[in-house]
Coordinates of C-alpha atoms in Angstrom, one line a residue:
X288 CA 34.9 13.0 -10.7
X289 CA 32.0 14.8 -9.4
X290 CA 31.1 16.6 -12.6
X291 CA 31.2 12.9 -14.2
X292 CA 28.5 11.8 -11.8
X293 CA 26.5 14.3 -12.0
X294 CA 26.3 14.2 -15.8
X295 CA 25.6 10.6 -15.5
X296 CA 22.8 11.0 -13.0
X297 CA 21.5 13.8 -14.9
X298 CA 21.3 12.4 -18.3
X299 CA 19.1 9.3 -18.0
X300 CA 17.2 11.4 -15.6
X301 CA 16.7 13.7 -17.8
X302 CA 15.8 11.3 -20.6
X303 CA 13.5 9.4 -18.5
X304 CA 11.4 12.5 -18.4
X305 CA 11.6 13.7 -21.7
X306 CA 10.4 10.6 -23.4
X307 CA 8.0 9.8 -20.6
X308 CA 6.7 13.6 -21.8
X309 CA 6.7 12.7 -25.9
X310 CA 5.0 9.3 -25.3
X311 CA 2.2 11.3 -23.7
X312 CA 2.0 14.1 -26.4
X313 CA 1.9 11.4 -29.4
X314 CA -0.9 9.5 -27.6
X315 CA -2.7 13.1 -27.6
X316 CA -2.1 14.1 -30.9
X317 CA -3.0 10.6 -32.5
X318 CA -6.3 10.9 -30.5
X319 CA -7.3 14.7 -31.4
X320 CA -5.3 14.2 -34.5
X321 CA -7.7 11.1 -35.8
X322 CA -10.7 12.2 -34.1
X323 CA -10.7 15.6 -36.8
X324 CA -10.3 13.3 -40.0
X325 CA -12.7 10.1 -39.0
X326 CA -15.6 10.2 -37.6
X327 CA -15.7 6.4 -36.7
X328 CA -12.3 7.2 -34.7
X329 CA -14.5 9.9 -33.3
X330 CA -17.4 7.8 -32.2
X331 CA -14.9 4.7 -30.9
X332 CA -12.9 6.3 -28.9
X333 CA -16.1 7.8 -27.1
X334 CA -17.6 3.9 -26.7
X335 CA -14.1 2.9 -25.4
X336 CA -14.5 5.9 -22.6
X337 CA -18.2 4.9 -22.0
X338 CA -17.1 0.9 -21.7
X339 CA -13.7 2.0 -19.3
X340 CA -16.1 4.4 -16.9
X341 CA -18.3 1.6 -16.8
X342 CA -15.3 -0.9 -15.9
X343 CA -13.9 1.6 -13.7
X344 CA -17.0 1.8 -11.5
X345 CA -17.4 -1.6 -11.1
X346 CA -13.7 -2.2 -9.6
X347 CA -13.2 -2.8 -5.9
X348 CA -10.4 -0.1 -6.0
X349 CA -10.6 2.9 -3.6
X350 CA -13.7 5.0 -3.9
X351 CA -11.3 7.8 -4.2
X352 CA -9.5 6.8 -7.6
X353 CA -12.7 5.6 -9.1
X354 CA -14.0 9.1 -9.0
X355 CA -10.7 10.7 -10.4
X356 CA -10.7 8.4 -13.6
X357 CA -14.3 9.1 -14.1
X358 CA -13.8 12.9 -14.0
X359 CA -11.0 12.2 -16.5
X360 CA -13.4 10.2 -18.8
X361 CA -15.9 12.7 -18.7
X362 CA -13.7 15.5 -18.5
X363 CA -11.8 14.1 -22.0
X364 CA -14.3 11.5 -23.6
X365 CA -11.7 11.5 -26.5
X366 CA -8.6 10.8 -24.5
X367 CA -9.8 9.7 -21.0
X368 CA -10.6 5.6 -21.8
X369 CA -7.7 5.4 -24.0
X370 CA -5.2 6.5 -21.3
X371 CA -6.4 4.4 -18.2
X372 CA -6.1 1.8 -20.4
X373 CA -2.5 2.8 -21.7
X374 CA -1.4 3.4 -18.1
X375 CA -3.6 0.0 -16.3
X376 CA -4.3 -1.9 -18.7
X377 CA -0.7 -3.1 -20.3
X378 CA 0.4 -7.2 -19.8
X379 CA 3.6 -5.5 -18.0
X380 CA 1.2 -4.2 -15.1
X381 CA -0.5 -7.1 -14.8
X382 CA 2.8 -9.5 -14.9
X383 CA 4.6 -7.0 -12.2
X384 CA 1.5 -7.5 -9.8
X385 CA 1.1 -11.0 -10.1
X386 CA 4.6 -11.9 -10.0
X387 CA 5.2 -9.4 -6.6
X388 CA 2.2 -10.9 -5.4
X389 CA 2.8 -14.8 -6.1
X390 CA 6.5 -13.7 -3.8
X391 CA 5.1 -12.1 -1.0
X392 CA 2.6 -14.6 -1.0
X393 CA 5.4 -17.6 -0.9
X394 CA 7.3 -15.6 1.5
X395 CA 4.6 -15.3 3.8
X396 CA 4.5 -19.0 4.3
X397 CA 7.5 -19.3 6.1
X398 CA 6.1 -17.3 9.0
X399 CA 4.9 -20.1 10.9
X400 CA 5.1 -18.5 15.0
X401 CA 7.1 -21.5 17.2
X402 CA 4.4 -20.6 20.0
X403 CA 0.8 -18.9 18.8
X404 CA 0.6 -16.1 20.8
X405 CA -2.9 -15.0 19.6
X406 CA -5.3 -16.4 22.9
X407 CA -3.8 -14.5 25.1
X408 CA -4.8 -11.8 23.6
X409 CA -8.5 -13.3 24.0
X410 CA -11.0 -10.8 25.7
X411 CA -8.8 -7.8 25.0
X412 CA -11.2 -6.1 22.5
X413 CA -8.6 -3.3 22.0
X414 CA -6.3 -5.2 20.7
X415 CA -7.2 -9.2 20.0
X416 CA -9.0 -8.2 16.3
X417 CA -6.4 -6.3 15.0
X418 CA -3.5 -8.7 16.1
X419 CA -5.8 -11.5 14.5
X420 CA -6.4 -9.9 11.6
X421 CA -2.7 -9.1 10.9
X422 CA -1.6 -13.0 11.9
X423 CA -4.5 -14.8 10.5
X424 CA -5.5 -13.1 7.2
X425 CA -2.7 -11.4 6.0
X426 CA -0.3 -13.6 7.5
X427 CA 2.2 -11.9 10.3
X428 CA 2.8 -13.5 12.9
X429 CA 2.4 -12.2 17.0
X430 CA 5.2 -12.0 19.0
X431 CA 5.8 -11.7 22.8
X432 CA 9.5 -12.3 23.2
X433 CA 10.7 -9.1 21.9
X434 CA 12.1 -6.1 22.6
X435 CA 11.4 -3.2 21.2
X436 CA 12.8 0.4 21.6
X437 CA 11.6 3.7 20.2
X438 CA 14.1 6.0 19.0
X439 CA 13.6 9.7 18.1
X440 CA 14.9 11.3 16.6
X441 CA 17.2 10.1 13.4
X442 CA 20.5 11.0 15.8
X443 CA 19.6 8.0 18.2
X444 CA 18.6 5.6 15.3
X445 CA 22.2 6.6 13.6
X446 CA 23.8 5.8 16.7
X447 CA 21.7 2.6 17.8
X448 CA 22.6 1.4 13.8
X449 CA 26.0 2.0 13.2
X450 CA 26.4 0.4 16.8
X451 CA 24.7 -2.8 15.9
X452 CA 26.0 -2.7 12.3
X453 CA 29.9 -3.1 13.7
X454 CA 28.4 -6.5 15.6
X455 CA 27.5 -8.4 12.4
X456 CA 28.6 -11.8 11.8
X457 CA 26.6 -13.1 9.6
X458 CA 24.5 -11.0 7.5
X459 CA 23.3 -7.1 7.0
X460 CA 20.0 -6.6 4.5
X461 CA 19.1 -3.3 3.8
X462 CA 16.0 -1.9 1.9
X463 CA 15.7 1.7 1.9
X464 CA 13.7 4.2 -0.1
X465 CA 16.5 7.0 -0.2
X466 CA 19.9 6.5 0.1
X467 CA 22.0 9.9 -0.7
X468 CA 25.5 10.4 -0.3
X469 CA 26.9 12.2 2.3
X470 CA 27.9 12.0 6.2
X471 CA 24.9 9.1 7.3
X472 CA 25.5 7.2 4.5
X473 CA 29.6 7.4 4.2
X474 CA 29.6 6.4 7.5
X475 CA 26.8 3.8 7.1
X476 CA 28.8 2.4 3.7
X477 CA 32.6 2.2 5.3
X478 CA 30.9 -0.4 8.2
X479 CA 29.2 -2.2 5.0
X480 CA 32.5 -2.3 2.8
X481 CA 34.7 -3.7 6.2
X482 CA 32.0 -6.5 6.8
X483 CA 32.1 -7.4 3.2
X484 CA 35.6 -7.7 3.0
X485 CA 35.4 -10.1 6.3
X486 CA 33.0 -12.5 4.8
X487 CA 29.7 -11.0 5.8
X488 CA 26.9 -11.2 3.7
X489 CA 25.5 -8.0 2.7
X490 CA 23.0 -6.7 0.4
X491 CA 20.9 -3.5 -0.4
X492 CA 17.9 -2.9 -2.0
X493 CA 16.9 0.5 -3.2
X494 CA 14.2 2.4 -4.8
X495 CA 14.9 3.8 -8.4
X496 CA 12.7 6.4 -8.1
X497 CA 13.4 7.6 -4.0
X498 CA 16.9 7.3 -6.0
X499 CA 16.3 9.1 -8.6
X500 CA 18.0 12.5 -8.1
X501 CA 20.6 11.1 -5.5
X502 CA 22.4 8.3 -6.5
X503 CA 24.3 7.5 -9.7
X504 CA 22.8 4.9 -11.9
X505 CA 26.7 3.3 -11.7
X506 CA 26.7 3.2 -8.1
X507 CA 25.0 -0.3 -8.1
X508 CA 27.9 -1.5 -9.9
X509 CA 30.3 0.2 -7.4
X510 CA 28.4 -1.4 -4.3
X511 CA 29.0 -4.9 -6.2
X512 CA 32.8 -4.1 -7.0
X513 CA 33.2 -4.2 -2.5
X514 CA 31.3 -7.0 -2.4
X515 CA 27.8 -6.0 -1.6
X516 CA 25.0 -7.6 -3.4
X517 CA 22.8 -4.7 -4.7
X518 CA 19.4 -4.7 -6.8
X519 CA 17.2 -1.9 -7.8
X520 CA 13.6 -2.2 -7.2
X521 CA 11.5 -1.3 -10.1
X522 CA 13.2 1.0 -11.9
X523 CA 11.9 3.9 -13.5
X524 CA 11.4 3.9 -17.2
X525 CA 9.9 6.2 -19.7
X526 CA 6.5 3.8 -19.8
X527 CA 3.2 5.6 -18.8
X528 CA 2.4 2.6 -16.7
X529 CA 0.6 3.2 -13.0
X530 CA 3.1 0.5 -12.1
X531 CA 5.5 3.8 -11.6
X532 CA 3.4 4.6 -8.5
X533 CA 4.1 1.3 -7.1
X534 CA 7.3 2.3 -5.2
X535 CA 9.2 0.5 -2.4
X536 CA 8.5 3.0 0.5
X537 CA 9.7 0.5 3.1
X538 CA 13.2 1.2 5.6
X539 CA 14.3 -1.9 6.6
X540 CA 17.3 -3.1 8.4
X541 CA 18.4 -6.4 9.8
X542 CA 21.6 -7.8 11.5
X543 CA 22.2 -11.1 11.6
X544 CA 18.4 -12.1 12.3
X545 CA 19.1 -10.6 15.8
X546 CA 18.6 -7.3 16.0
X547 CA 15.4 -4.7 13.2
X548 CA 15.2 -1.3 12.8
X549 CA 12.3 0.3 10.7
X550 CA 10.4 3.9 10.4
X551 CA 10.7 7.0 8.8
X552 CA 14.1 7.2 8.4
X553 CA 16.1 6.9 5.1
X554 CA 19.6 7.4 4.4
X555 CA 20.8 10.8 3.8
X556 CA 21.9 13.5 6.0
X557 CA 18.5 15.9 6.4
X558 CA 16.9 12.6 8.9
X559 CA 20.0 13.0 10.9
X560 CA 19.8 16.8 10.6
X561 CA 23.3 17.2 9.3
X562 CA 21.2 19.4 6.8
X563 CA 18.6 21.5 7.3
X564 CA 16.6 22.0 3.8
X565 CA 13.3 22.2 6.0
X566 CA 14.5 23.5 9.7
X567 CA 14.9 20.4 12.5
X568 CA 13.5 17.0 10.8
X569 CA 11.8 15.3 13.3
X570 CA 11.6 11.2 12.8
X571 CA 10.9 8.1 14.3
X572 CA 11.9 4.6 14.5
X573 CA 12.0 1.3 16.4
X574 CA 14.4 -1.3 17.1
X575 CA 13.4 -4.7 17.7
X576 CA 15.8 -7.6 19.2
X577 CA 14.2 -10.9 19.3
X578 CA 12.0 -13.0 17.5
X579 CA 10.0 -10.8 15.7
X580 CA 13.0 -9.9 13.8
X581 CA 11.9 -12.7 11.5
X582 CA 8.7 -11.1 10.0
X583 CA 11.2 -8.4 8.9
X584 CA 13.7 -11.0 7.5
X585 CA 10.6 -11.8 5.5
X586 CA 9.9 -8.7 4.3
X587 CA 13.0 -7.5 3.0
X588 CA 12.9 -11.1 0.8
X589 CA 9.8 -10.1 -0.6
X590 CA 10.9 -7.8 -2.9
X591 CA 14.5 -9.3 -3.0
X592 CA 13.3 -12.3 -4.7
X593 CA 13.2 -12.2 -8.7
X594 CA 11.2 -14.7 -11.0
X595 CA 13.5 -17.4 -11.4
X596 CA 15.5 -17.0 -8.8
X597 CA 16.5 -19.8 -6.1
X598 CA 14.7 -19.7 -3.4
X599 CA 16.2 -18.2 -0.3
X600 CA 13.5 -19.3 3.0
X601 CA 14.0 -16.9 5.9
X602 CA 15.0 -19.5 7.9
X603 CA 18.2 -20.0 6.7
X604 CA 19.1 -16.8 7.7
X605 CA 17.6 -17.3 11.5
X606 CA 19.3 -20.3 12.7
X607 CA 17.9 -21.4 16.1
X608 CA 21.4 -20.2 18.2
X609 CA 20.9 -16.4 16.1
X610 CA 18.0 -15.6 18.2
X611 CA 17.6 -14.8 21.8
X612 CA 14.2 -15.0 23.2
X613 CA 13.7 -11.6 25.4
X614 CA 11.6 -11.3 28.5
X615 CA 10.3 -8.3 26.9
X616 CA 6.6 -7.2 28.3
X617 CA 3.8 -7.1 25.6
X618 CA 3.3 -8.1 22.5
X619 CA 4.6 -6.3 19.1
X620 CA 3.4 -7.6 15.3
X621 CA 5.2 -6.2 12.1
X622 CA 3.6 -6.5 8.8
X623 CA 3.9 -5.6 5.4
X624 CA 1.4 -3.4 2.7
X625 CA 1.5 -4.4 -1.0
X626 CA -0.3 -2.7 -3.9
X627 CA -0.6 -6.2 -5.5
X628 CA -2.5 -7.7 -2.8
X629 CA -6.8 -7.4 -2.0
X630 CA -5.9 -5.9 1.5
X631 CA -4.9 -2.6 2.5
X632 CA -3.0 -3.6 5.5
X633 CA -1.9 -0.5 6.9
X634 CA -5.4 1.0 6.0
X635 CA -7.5 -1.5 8.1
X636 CA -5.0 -1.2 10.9
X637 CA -5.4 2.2 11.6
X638 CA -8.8 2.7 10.9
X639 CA -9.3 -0.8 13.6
X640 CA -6.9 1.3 16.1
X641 CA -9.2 4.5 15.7
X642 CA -12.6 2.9 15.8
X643 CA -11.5 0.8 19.3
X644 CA -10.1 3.6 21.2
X645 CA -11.2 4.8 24.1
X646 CA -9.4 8.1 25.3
X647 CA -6.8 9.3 23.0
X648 CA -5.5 8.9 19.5
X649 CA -2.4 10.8 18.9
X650 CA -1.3 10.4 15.1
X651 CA 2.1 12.3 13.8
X652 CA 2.4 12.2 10.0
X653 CA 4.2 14.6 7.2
X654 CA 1.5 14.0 5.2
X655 CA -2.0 14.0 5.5
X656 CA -4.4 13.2 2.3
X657 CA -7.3 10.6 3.4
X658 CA -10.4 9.6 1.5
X659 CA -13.7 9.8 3.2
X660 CA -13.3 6.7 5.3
X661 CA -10.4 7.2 7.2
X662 CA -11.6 11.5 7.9
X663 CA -15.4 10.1 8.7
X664 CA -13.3 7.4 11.1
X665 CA -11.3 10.1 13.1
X666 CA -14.4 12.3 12.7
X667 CA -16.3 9.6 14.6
X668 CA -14.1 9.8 17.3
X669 CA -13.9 13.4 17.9
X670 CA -17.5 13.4 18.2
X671 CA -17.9 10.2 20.9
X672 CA -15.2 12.4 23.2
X673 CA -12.1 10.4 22.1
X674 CA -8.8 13.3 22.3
X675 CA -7.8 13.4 18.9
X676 CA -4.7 14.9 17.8
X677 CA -2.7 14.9 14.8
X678 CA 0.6 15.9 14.5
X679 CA 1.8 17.9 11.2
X680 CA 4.8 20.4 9.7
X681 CA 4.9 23.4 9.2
X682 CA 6.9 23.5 6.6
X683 CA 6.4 21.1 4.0
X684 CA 8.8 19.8 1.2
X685 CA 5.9 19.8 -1.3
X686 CA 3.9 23.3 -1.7
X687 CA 0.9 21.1 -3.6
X688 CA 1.0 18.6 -1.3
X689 CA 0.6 21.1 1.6
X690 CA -1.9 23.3 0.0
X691 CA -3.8 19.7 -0.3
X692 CA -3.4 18.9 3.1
X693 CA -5.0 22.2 4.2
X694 CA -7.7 21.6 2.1
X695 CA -8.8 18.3 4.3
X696 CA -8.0 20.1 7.6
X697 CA -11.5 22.3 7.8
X698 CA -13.7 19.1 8.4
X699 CA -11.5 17.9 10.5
X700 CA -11.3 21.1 12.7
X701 CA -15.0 21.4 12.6
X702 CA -15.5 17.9 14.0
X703 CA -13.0 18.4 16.9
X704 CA -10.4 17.1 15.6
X705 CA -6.9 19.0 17.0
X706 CA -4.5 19.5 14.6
X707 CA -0.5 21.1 15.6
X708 CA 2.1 22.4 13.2
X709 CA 5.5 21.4 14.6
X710 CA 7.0 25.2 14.2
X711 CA 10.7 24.1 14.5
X712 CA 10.3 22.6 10.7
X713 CA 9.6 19.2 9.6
X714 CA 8.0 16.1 11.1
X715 CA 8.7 12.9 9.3
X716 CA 7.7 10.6 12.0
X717 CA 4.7 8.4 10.9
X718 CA 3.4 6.6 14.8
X719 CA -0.5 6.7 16.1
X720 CA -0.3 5.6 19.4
X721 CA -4.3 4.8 21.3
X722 CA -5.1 5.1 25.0
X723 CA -1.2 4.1 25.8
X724 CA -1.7 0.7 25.1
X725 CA -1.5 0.4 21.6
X726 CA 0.9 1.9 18.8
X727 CA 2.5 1.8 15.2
X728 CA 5.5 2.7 14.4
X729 CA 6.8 2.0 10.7
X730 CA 6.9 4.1 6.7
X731 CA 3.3 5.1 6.8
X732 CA 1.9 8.0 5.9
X733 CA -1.4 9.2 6.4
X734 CA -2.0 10.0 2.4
X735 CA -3.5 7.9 -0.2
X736 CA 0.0 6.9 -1.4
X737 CA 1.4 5.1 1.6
X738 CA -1.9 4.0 2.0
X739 CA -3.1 2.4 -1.4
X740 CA -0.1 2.7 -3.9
X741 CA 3.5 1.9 -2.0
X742 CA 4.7 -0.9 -0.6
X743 CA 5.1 -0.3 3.2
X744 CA 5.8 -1.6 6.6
X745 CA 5.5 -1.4 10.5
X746 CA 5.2 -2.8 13.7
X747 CA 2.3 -3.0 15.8
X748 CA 2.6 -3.2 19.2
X749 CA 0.9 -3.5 22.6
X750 CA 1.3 -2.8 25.8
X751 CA 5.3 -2.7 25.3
X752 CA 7.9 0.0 27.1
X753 CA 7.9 1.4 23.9
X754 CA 4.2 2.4 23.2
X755 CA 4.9 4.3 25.9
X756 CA 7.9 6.1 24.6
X757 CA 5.7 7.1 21.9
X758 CA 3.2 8.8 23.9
X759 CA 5.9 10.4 25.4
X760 CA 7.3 11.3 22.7
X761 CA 4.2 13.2 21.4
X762 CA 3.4 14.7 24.3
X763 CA 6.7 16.0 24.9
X764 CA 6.6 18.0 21.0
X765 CA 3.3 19.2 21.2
X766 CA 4.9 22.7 23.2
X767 CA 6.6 23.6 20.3
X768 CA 4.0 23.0 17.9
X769 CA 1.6 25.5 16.9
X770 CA -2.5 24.4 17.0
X771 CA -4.1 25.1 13.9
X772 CA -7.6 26.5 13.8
X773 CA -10.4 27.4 11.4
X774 CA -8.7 30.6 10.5
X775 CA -5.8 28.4 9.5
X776 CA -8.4 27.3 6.6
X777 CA -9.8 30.2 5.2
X778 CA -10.0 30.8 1.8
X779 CA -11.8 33.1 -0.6
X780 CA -14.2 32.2 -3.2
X781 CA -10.7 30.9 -5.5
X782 CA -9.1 29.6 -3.2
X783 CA -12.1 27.4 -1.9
X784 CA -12.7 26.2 -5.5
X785 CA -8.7 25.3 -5.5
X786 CA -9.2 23.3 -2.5
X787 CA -12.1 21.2 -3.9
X788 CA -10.0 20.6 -7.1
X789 CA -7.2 19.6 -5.5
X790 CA -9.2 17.2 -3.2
X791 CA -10.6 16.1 -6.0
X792 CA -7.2 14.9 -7.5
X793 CA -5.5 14.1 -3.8
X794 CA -5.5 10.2 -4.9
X795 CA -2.6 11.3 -7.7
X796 CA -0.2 13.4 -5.2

């Protein structure tokens, strides 16, 4: 039985690939191919590269991927204009953004906060621009009656989940990046097939491509045969299409409109270090129990919804006896990042967090791949005395990725900037906590993928127990971590030139 799924998983993986692979070498070989025998092919296909650069440049896309399409153009005038527009340009990109944008949009206007929280955050300068920017121009909502609890690592999430799971009544959403089979998710699917069975309503959105190598493309129709509801966001097809980059990043899970959880965390047994591919994974997550859970109600129907389908409003999901107000100190915000939108949510949040701190910003991320602004940001605050320190692995489940990473942290070194390699393997956790006051918690990396390309989430908080955990939490790792230094950096003549390609094309990793 395992041998049949592993075929099955194999074979449309593998075809996936292989015609993703053909599509690209017949564009090629119609472009050289034509450019040899005409030389009007020739001399159009070099003013559709001139015209694209031109377009290119003028978009209000990330300075970063402007710069790699134009060294494409220029580096392949034959081939460069004709392949942004295969991969940008098709209707299908354009429907999938406006459609997921129209959604998110319409789900964003049920978030309408029972008591406006916002003034009494009035004077704090810390923290009353970022909680207004997130309520009143992207539309989440500040909330002060909820609680929130930090858990590191994945063991006290599993158990905080599996605990809450077994008190569902109602309704279980789950959206996850990775789900893989084995011990966190057997024991996560037996609660979900019992509920089910009982009447509960329960339903699970995945990623194709976080799926891609880890679940069957039949288990969807398993989870349905128990009674789970079960879609598959955007699934992975052999298109060359930069809608493939647009993957659901987010971890989400609600219970009943009660009771959140999101971070790092995904399904599968490494986060709960069952497995050790990488030495101890280190992650992060929080908990929230009150009425904040709504935003993340919100969220998970964001991507849920289909064209044409019926429309679902949170709020019949969060009936007014579901949820307890808490007399939780503080205030906590969770939000959402699209790739469809104008905003880069997560983006202007941190960058707000940096520029308004104080004393300290501690950041933990597995990966770290910023563009100018966000480096010349934490630069910035190195150099006005602020105690920056990043958090990193030592090990890294992506050798290009990590030799990327390296190349950013010289500048950052140089400026002041401490950087520590958690020695004991992996750190997952994605939290930047600012002078103890302030923190996020959520799927966000510090790379140009979380950042521009994924769709993503997290909580903001302030002045909760559980910014304070996450100080804690940071300080409490930094002895077995490992501070790099210049010498970390070095590089000969080869290597440097590696590095500066590799930044170069950081906006594709």
């Amino acid at each position: 039985m395992k041998r049949k799924w592993l075929y099955s998983l194999l074979r449309r993986r593998i075809l996936v690939v292989l015609l993703l692979a053909a599509q690209l070498a017949l564009l090629a070989y119609f472009i050289i191919s034509s450019s040899r025998t005409s030389a009007v092919v020739d001399i159009a296909l070099r003013v559709i590269s001139v015209c694209v650069a031109v377009y290119v440049m003028n978009r209000e896309d990330n300075p970063s991927y402007r710069l790699v399409w134009i060294f494409v153009i220029l580096f392949l005038p034959l081939f460069g204009g004709l392949f942004y527009l295969t991969c940008v340009g098709q209707e299908s990109t354009r429907r999938f953004r406006k459609v997921a944008a129209l959604i998110d949009s319409l789900c964003k206007a049920d978030l309408k906060p029972s008591e406006d929280c916002l003034p009494e955050l009035c004077g704090r300068e810390n923290a009353y621009p970022i909680a207004r920017y997130l309520q009143e121009t992207v539309g989440f909502p500040l909330y002060k009656d909820t609680e929130v609890t930090y858990l590191c690592p994945g063991e006290a999430f599993f158990e905080a989940m599996l605990r809450e799971l077994e008190q569902a009544e109602h309704y279980i959403f789950l959206e996850y990046y990775i789900i893989r089979e084995g011990e966190m998710w057997d024991a996560v699917l037996d609660v979900l097939q019992r509920k089910a069975a009982a009447g509960v309503d329960v339903r699970i959105l995945y990623d194709d491509f976080g799926c891609f190598l880890s679940l069957s493309p039949s288990h969807r129709e398993y989870l349905s045969s128990i009674g789970i509801q079960c879609r598959v966001f955007n699934r992975f097809r052999p298109i060359l299409t930069t809608v493939q980059n647009n993957r659901d990043h987010r971890k989400i899970l609600v219970v009943d409109g009660k009771v959140g959880f999101t971070g790092g965390i995904n399904l599968s047994d490494e986060y709960i270090n069952r497995t050790a591919p990488l030495g101890h994974w280190k992650d992060a997550a929080v908990m929230l129990r009150g009425s904040a859970v709504k935003s993340l109600v919100n969220i998970f129907f964001s991507l849920w919804y289909r064209r044409g389908d019926q429309g679902e409003p949170a709020e019949r999901f969060l009936p007014a006896d579901t949820v307890t107000p808490t007399k939780a100190e503080g205030w906590c915000q969770p939000f959402s990042d699209a790739p469809t939108n104008d905003e880069s949510v997560g983006e202007q949040v941190f960058l707000q967090m940096i520029h308004r701190a104080n004393r300290e910003i501690y950041i933990q991320t597995p990966y770290l791949v910023i563009d100018d602004t966000m480096t010349g940001a934490l630069i910035t605050a190195a150099k006005s005395g602020v105690d920056v320190r990043i958090l990193v692995p030592e090990k890294n489940d992506n050798p290009l990725v990590a030799r990327t990473m390296r190349s950013c942290y010289r500048r950052l070194i140089d400026a002041g900037v401490k950087l520590y390699a958690y020695t004991p393997g992996f750190v997952h956790a994605k939290t930047i906590v600012v002078d103890g006051e302030s923190a996020v918690v959520g799927t966000i990396n510090f790379d140009y993928r979380s950042l521009y390309l994924q769709f993503e989430c997290g909580v903001w908080m302030y002045r909760t127990d559980a910014v304070g955990a996450v100080r804690a939490d940071f300080l409490q790792t930094l002895p077995k971590c490992r501070q790099l230094t210049a010498d970390d950096c070095r590089r000969g003549f080869f290597g440097r030139l590696v590095d500066e390609v590799l930044r170069l094309f950081a906006p594709l990793m």
